[in-house]
Short mmCIF file of C-alpha atoms in Angstrom, two decimals:
data_model
loop_
_atom_site.label_atom_id
_atom_site.label_comp_id
_atom_site.label_asym_id
_atom_site.label_seq_id
_atom_site.Cartn_x
_atom_site.Cartn_y
_atom_site.Cartn_z
CA MET A 87 60.93 -68.83 415.12
CA LEU A 88 63.78 -69.45 412.70
CA THR A 89 66.90 -67.37 413.34
CA LEU A 90 69.52 -66.18 410.86
CA PRO A 91 72.37 -68.21 412.44
CA GLU A 92 70.25 -71.34 411.90
CA LEU A 93 69.68 -70.33 408.29
CA GLN A 94 73.23 -69.54 407.16
CA ALA A 95 73.78 -72.82 405.33
CA VAL A 96 70.31 -72.60 403.77
CA ILE A 97 70.97 -69.03 402.60
CA GLN A 98 74.25 -70.07 400.99
CA ASP A 99 72.52 -72.93 399.20
CA ASN A 100 69.57 -70.77 398.09
CA VAL A 101 71.93 -68.21 396.59
CA ALA A 102 74.21 -70.75 394.94
CA VAL A 103 71.23 -72.29 393.15
CA ALA A 104 69.89 -68.89 392.10
CA LEU A 105 73.23 -67.75 390.69
CA LYS A 106 73.79 -71.02 388.87
CA GLU A 107 70.36 -70.62 387.29
CA ASP A 108 70.86 -66.97 386.34
CA VAL A 109 74.55 -66.57 385.61
CA GLY A 110 75.38 -70.03 384.33
CA THR A 111 78.91 -70.03 382.98
CA ALA A 112 79.24 -66.25 382.55
CA ASP A 113 77.37 -62.94 382.52
CA ILE A 114 78.20 -62.07 378.93
CA THR A 115 76.37 -58.73 379.06
CA ALA A 116 78.22 -57.52 382.18
CA GLU A 117 81.46 -58.39 380.41
CA LEU A 118 80.78 -55.47 378.06
CA VAL A 119 81.78 -53.20 380.96
CA PRO A 120 85.56 -52.78 381.49
CA ALA A 121 86.72 -55.03 384.32
CA ASP A 122 88.29 -52.20 386.30
CA HIS A 123 85.22 -49.93 386.35
CA GLN A 124 83.83 -49.15 389.80
CA ALA A 125 80.22 -48.15 390.41
CA LYS A 126 77.63 -47.26 393.01
CA ALA A 127 74.01 -48.38 393.20
CA ARG A 128 70.83 -47.80 395.18
CA VAL A 129 67.89 -50.11 395.84
CA ILE A 130 64.50 -48.51 396.49
CA THR A 131 60.99 -49.82 397.00
CA ARG A 132 58.18 -48.47 394.84
CA GLU A 133 55.51 -49.37 397.39
CA VAL A 134 54.81 -49.81 401.10
CA ALA A 135 56.43 -53.01 402.34
CA VAL A 136 57.76 -54.99 405.27
CA ILE A 137 61.36 -55.74 404.40
CA CYS A 138 62.84 -59.23 404.47
CA GLY A 139 65.81 -60.82 402.75
CA VAL A 140 68.82 -58.76 403.85
CA GLU A 141 71.10 -61.76 404.37
CA TRP A 142 70.09 -63.32 401.05
CA VAL A 143 71.12 -60.12 399.25
CA ASN A 144 74.38 -59.98 401.22
CA GLU A 145 75.13 -63.56 400.25
CA VAL A 146 74.45 -62.90 396.57
CA PHE A 147 77.16 -60.28 396.38
CA ARG A 148 79.45 -62.27 398.66
CA GLN A 149 79.33 -65.12 396.17
CA VAL A 150 79.49 -62.89 393.08
CA ASP A 151 82.36 -60.68 394.29
CA SER A 152 83.27 -60.11 397.93
CA ARG A 153 84.66 -56.66 397.08
CA VAL A 154 81.12 -55.28 396.83
CA VAL A 155 80.30 -53.12 399.88
CA LEU A 156 76.68 -53.02 401.09
CA ASN A 157 75.28 -50.33 403.36
CA TRP A 158 71.78 -51.19 404.53
CA LEU A 159 69.47 -48.39 405.60
CA VAL A 160 66.78 -50.82 406.83
CA ALA A 161 66.59 -54.19 408.58
CA ASP A 162 64.44 -57.29 408.25
CA GLY A 163 61.02 -56.60 409.75
CA ASP A 164 61.08 -52.85 409.10
CA GLN A 165 57.95 -51.37 407.52
CA VAL A 166 58.82 -48.76 404.91
CA ALA A 167 56.96 -46.26 402.76
CA ALA A 168 56.97 -46.14 398.98
CA ASN A 169 60.15 -44.72 397.42
CA THR A 170 62.24 -45.53 400.50
CA GLU A 171 65.92 -46.13 399.84
CA LEU A 172 66.77 -49.55 401.26
CA LEU A 173 70.36 -50.18 400.33
CA ARG A 174 73.47 -48.52 398.92
CA LEU A 175 76.13 -50.58 397.18
CA SER A 176 79.57 -49.90 395.78
CA GLY A 177 82.19 -52.00 394.07
CA PRO A 178 83.12 -53.48 390.69
CA ALA A 179 80.46 -52.51 388.15
CA ARG A 180 80.38 -55.99 386.65
CA ALA A 181 79.59 -57.55 390.03
CA LEU A 182 76.76 -55.10 390.72
CA LEU A 183 75.22 -55.88 387.34
CA THR A 184 75.61 -59.64 387.68
CA GLY A 185 74.15 -59.84 391.18
CA GLU A 186 71.30 -57.39 390.63
CA ARG A 187 68.55 -59.75 389.48
CA SER A 188 69.19 -62.57 391.94
CA ALA A 189 69.47 -60.12 394.83
CA LEU A 190 66.23 -58.36 393.93
CA ASN A 191 64.43 -61.66 393.37
CA PHE A 192 65.13 -62.73 396.94
CA LEU A 193 64.39 -59.31 398.42
CA GLN A 194 61.13 -58.75 396.53
CA THR A 195 59.79 -62.25 397.17
CA LEU A 196 60.63 -62.46 400.86
CA SER A 197 59.46 -58.90 401.44
CA GLY A 198 56.20 -59.84 399.72
CA THR A 199 55.76 -62.74 402.13
CA ALA A 200 56.60 -60.55 405.14
CA THR A 201 54.23 -57.84 403.94
CA ILE A 202 51.19 -60.07 403.53
CA SER A 203 51.97 -61.72 406.88
CA SER A 204 52.04 -58.29 408.50
CA GLN A 205 48.68 -57.44 406.98
CA TYR A 206 47.11 -60.63 408.33
CA ALA A 207 48.72 -60.19 411.75
CA ALA A 208 47.27 -56.68 412.02
CA LYS A 209 43.76 -58.04 411.52
CA VAL A 210 43.96 -60.16 414.69
CA ALA A 211 46.22 -57.95 416.80
CA ALA A 212 43.47 -57.43 419.37
CA THR A 213 43.12 -61.18 419.98
CA SER A 214 45.42 -63.81 421.48
CA VAL A 215 45.36 -66.11 418.45
CA LYS A 216 48.58 -66.94 416.58
CA LEU A 217 48.46 -67.08 412.79
CA LEU A 218 50.47 -69.99 411.36
CA ASP A 219 51.96 -70.58 407.95
CA THR A 220 51.71 -73.93 406.15
CA ARG A 221 53.85 -76.09 403.84
CA LYS A 222 52.39 -74.30 400.80
CA THR A 223 55.69 -72.59 400.04
CA LEU A 224 57.77 -71.95 396.93
CA PRO A 225 59.88 -75.03 396.12
CA GLY A 226 63.38 -74.59 397.50
CA LEU A 227 62.44 -71.56 399.59
CA ARG A 228 60.58 -73.25 402.47
CA LEU A 229 62.79 -71.93 405.27
CA ALA A 230 63.29 -68.55 403.61
CA GLN A 231 59.55 -67.95 403.40
CA LYS A 232 58.94 -69.22 406.91
CA TYR A 233 61.55 -66.77 408.16
CA ALA A 234 59.76 -64.02 406.21
CA VAL A 235 56.45 -64.99 407.84
CA SER A 236 57.98 -64.41 411.26
CA CYS A 237 59.40 -61.05 410.12
CA GLY A 238 55.83 -60.08 409.28
CA GLY A 239 54.52 -60.94 412.74
CA CYS A 240 53.00 -64.38 412.14
CA PHE A 241 54.27 -67.78 413.28
CA ASN A 242 55.62 -71.02 411.87
CA HIS A 243 53.79 -74.32 411.76
CA ARG A 244 55.91 -77.45 411.33
CA ILE A 245 58.83 -77.09 408.94
CA GLY A 246 58.18 -80.28 407.00
CA LEU A 247 57.03 -83.87 407.27
CA PHE A 248 59.81 -84.76 409.71
CA ASP A 249 59.50 -82.50 412.76
CA ALA A 250 55.87 -82.95 413.85
CA PHE A 251 52.86 -85.13 413.13
CA LEU A 252 49.85 -83.72 411.31
CA ILE A 253 47.39 -86.58 410.98
CA LYS A 254 44.78 -85.62 408.40
CA GLU A 255 41.74 -87.25 406.85
CA ASN A 256 43.62 -89.57 404.49
CA HIS A 257 46.01 -90.66 407.26
CA LEU A 258 43.03 -91.44 409.50
CA MET A 259 41.45 -93.56 406.79
CA ALA A 260 44.69 -95.48 406.23
CA CYS A 261 45.40 -95.93 409.94
CA GLY A 262 41.90 -97.01 410.91
CA GLY A 263 40.80 -93.96 412.87
CA VAL A 264 41.86 -91.25 415.30
CA THR A 265 42.94 -93.41 418.24
CA PRO A 266 45.04 -95.94 416.28
CA ALA A 267 46.78 -93.12 414.41
CA ILE A 268 47.70 -91.22 417.59
CA GLN A 269 48.85 -94.41 419.32
CA ALA A 270 51.09 -95.28 416.37
CA ALA A 271 52.55 -91.77 416.37
CA ARG A 272 53.42 -92.05 420.06
CA ARG A 273 55.10 -95.42 419.50
CA ASN A 274 57.09 -94.35 416.47
CA HIS A 275 58.30 -90.93 417.66
CA PRO A 276 57.45 -90.35 421.34
CA THR A 277 59.00 -86.87 421.47
CA LYS A 278 57.36 -85.40 418.37
CA PRO A 279 54.25 -83.20 418.73
CA VAL A 280 51.08 -84.93 417.58
CA GLU A 281 48.38 -82.93 415.80
CA VAL A 282 45.25 -84.52 414.39
CA GLU A 283 42.59 -83.08 412.11
CA VAL A 284 38.96 -83.60 413.13
CA GLU A 285 35.75 -82.87 411.27
CA THR A 286 33.15 -83.75 413.94
CA PHE A 287 32.63 -83.39 417.68
CA GLU A 288 32.81 -87.17 417.96
CA GLN A 289 36.33 -87.10 416.51
CA LEU A 290 37.21 -84.18 418.80
CA HIS A 291 36.26 -86.19 421.89
CA GLU A 292 38.23 -89.19 420.60
CA ALA A 293 41.32 -87.06 419.90
CA LEU A 294 41.18 -85.62 423.41
CA GLU A 295 40.88 -89.07 424.97
CA ALA A 296 43.76 -90.35 422.84
CA GLY A 297 46.00 -87.52 424.03
CA ALA A 298 46.57 -85.35 420.96
CA ASP A 299 48.74 -82.30 421.61
CA ILE A 300 47.02 -80.15 419.00
CA ILE A 301 43.66 -80.63 417.33
CA MET A 302 42.89 -79.03 413.99
CA LEU A 303 39.22 -78.11 413.62
CA ASP A 304 38.60 -78.56 409.92
CA ASN A 305 35.78 -76.47 408.45
CA PHE A 306 34.08 -75.90 411.81
CA THR A 307 31.81 -72.86 411.96
CA PRO A 308 32.66 -70.11 414.47
CA GLU A 309 29.82 -71.32 416.68
CA GLN A 310 31.16 -74.88 416.57
CA MET A 311 34.64 -73.64 417.43
CA ILE A 312 33.34 -71.83 420.50
CA GLU A 313 31.75 -75.11 421.58
CA ALA A 314 34.97 -77.00 420.81
CA VAL A 315 36.94 -74.61 423.04
CA LYS A 316 34.51 -75.33 425.90
CA ILE A 317 34.74 -79.08 425.38
CA THR A 318 38.54 -79.05 425.16
CA ALA A 319 38.95 -76.92 428.31
CA GLY A 320 42.70 -76.59 427.83
CA ARG A 321 43.42 -80.31 427.44
CA ALA A 322 44.87 -79.68 423.98
CA GLN A 323 45.63 -76.71 421.80
CA LEU A 324 43.16 -75.95 419.03
CA GLU A 325 43.88 -74.85 415.48
CA ALA A 326 41.28 -73.51 413.06
CA SER A 327 41.62 -74.31 409.38
CA GLY A 328 39.49 -74.19 406.23
CA ASN A 329 37.13 -71.62 404.69
CA ILE A 330 38.69 -68.69 406.55
CA THR A 331 38.76 -65.47 404.52
CA ASP A 332 39.86 -61.90 405.11
CA GLU A 333 36.28 -61.07 406.01
CA THR A 334 35.83 -63.91 408.51
CA LEU A 335 39.33 -64.05 410.02
CA LEU A 336 38.59 -61.87 413.03
CA THR A 337 35.41 -63.81 413.77
CA PHE A 338 37.34 -67.08 413.87
CA ALA A 339 40.18 -65.49 415.86
CA SER A 340 37.68 -64.41 418.51
CA THR A 341 36.38 -67.94 419.17
CA GLY A 342 39.14 -68.80 421.66
CA VAL A 343 41.19 -71.13 419.46
CA ASP A 344 44.94 -70.99 419.89
CA TYR A 345 45.97 -70.97 416.23
CA ILE A 346 44.68 -70.30 412.74
CA SER A 347 46.66 -71.74 409.83
CA ILE A 348 46.65 -69.71 406.62
CA GLY A 349 48.22 -71.00 403.41
CA ALA A 350 47.89 -67.56 401.80
CA LEU A 351 50.79 -66.23 403.89
CA THR A 352 53.22 -67.98 401.57
CA LYS A 353 51.30 -69.11 398.49
CA HIS A 354 49.45 -65.86 397.75
CA CYS A 355 52.36 -63.50 398.25
CA ARG A 356 53.00 -60.88 395.56
CA ALA A 357 56.56 -59.71 395.00
CA ILE A 358 57.24 -56.15 396.14
CA ASP A 359 58.09 -53.68 393.38
CA LEU A 360 61.79 -52.85 393.85
CA SER A 361 64.28 -51.03 391.69
CA MET A 362 68.08 -50.93 391.58
CA ARG A 363 69.77 -47.94 389.97
CA ILE A 364 73.46 -48.12 389.07
CA ASP A 365 75.68 -45.05 388.67
CA LEU A 366 78.86 -45.90 386.76
#
């Protein structure tokens, strides 16, 4: 699980890019407000949500104007009802106006990711399976969304192409098969986890013999997965992937596999409806 101390540099970079995109050289509309005016503001959610993005919001106002004071009434991972007040702010009116959109963009997007992750996690709460995210994330927000997934009760797959092997169909074709691909992975990076995707029981047996750490069962039926669990007998961890829907998730989770990867955790998220009200 990603932790906030690990993410501090990423958060700073995320916010710097967002403010550069939004503010550019100046917020010419906020400049209509006298520079010495002070204001207060409230952020509320219009719908049920799992909150995520507190540190991104803090960093927005830190970079815009460090005189802004933020008083959070919730924390990352909290589930809240509609019309819940999340945050109270006070400080220079111009700064509140300038930071508003970037702050809400981070909070609504990451809370959306955390909320859908929470909904998926609830569906399999009675099983031992772990739901994993994928690399199907918003460009530039990979680590932010993966953090949000964990706030919602799901788990992170590999971060990128650098921290673990995931040998899929095209890799197998290019490498000459399951065994050569796994052997090459062990030679090149002996300490990195090796996961291989299989589509048949023949490939499953080969992956086990070659010593894969994790085996992804691609488009296996629930019945086939139950058989794969018996064959594997704990020699590797098993991940289910492909053609898994809301309706079939619990069925797949009950087969005995260790993981189910779900791209929808990050790519199907819908931003939470938030509102910021400023009182000059």
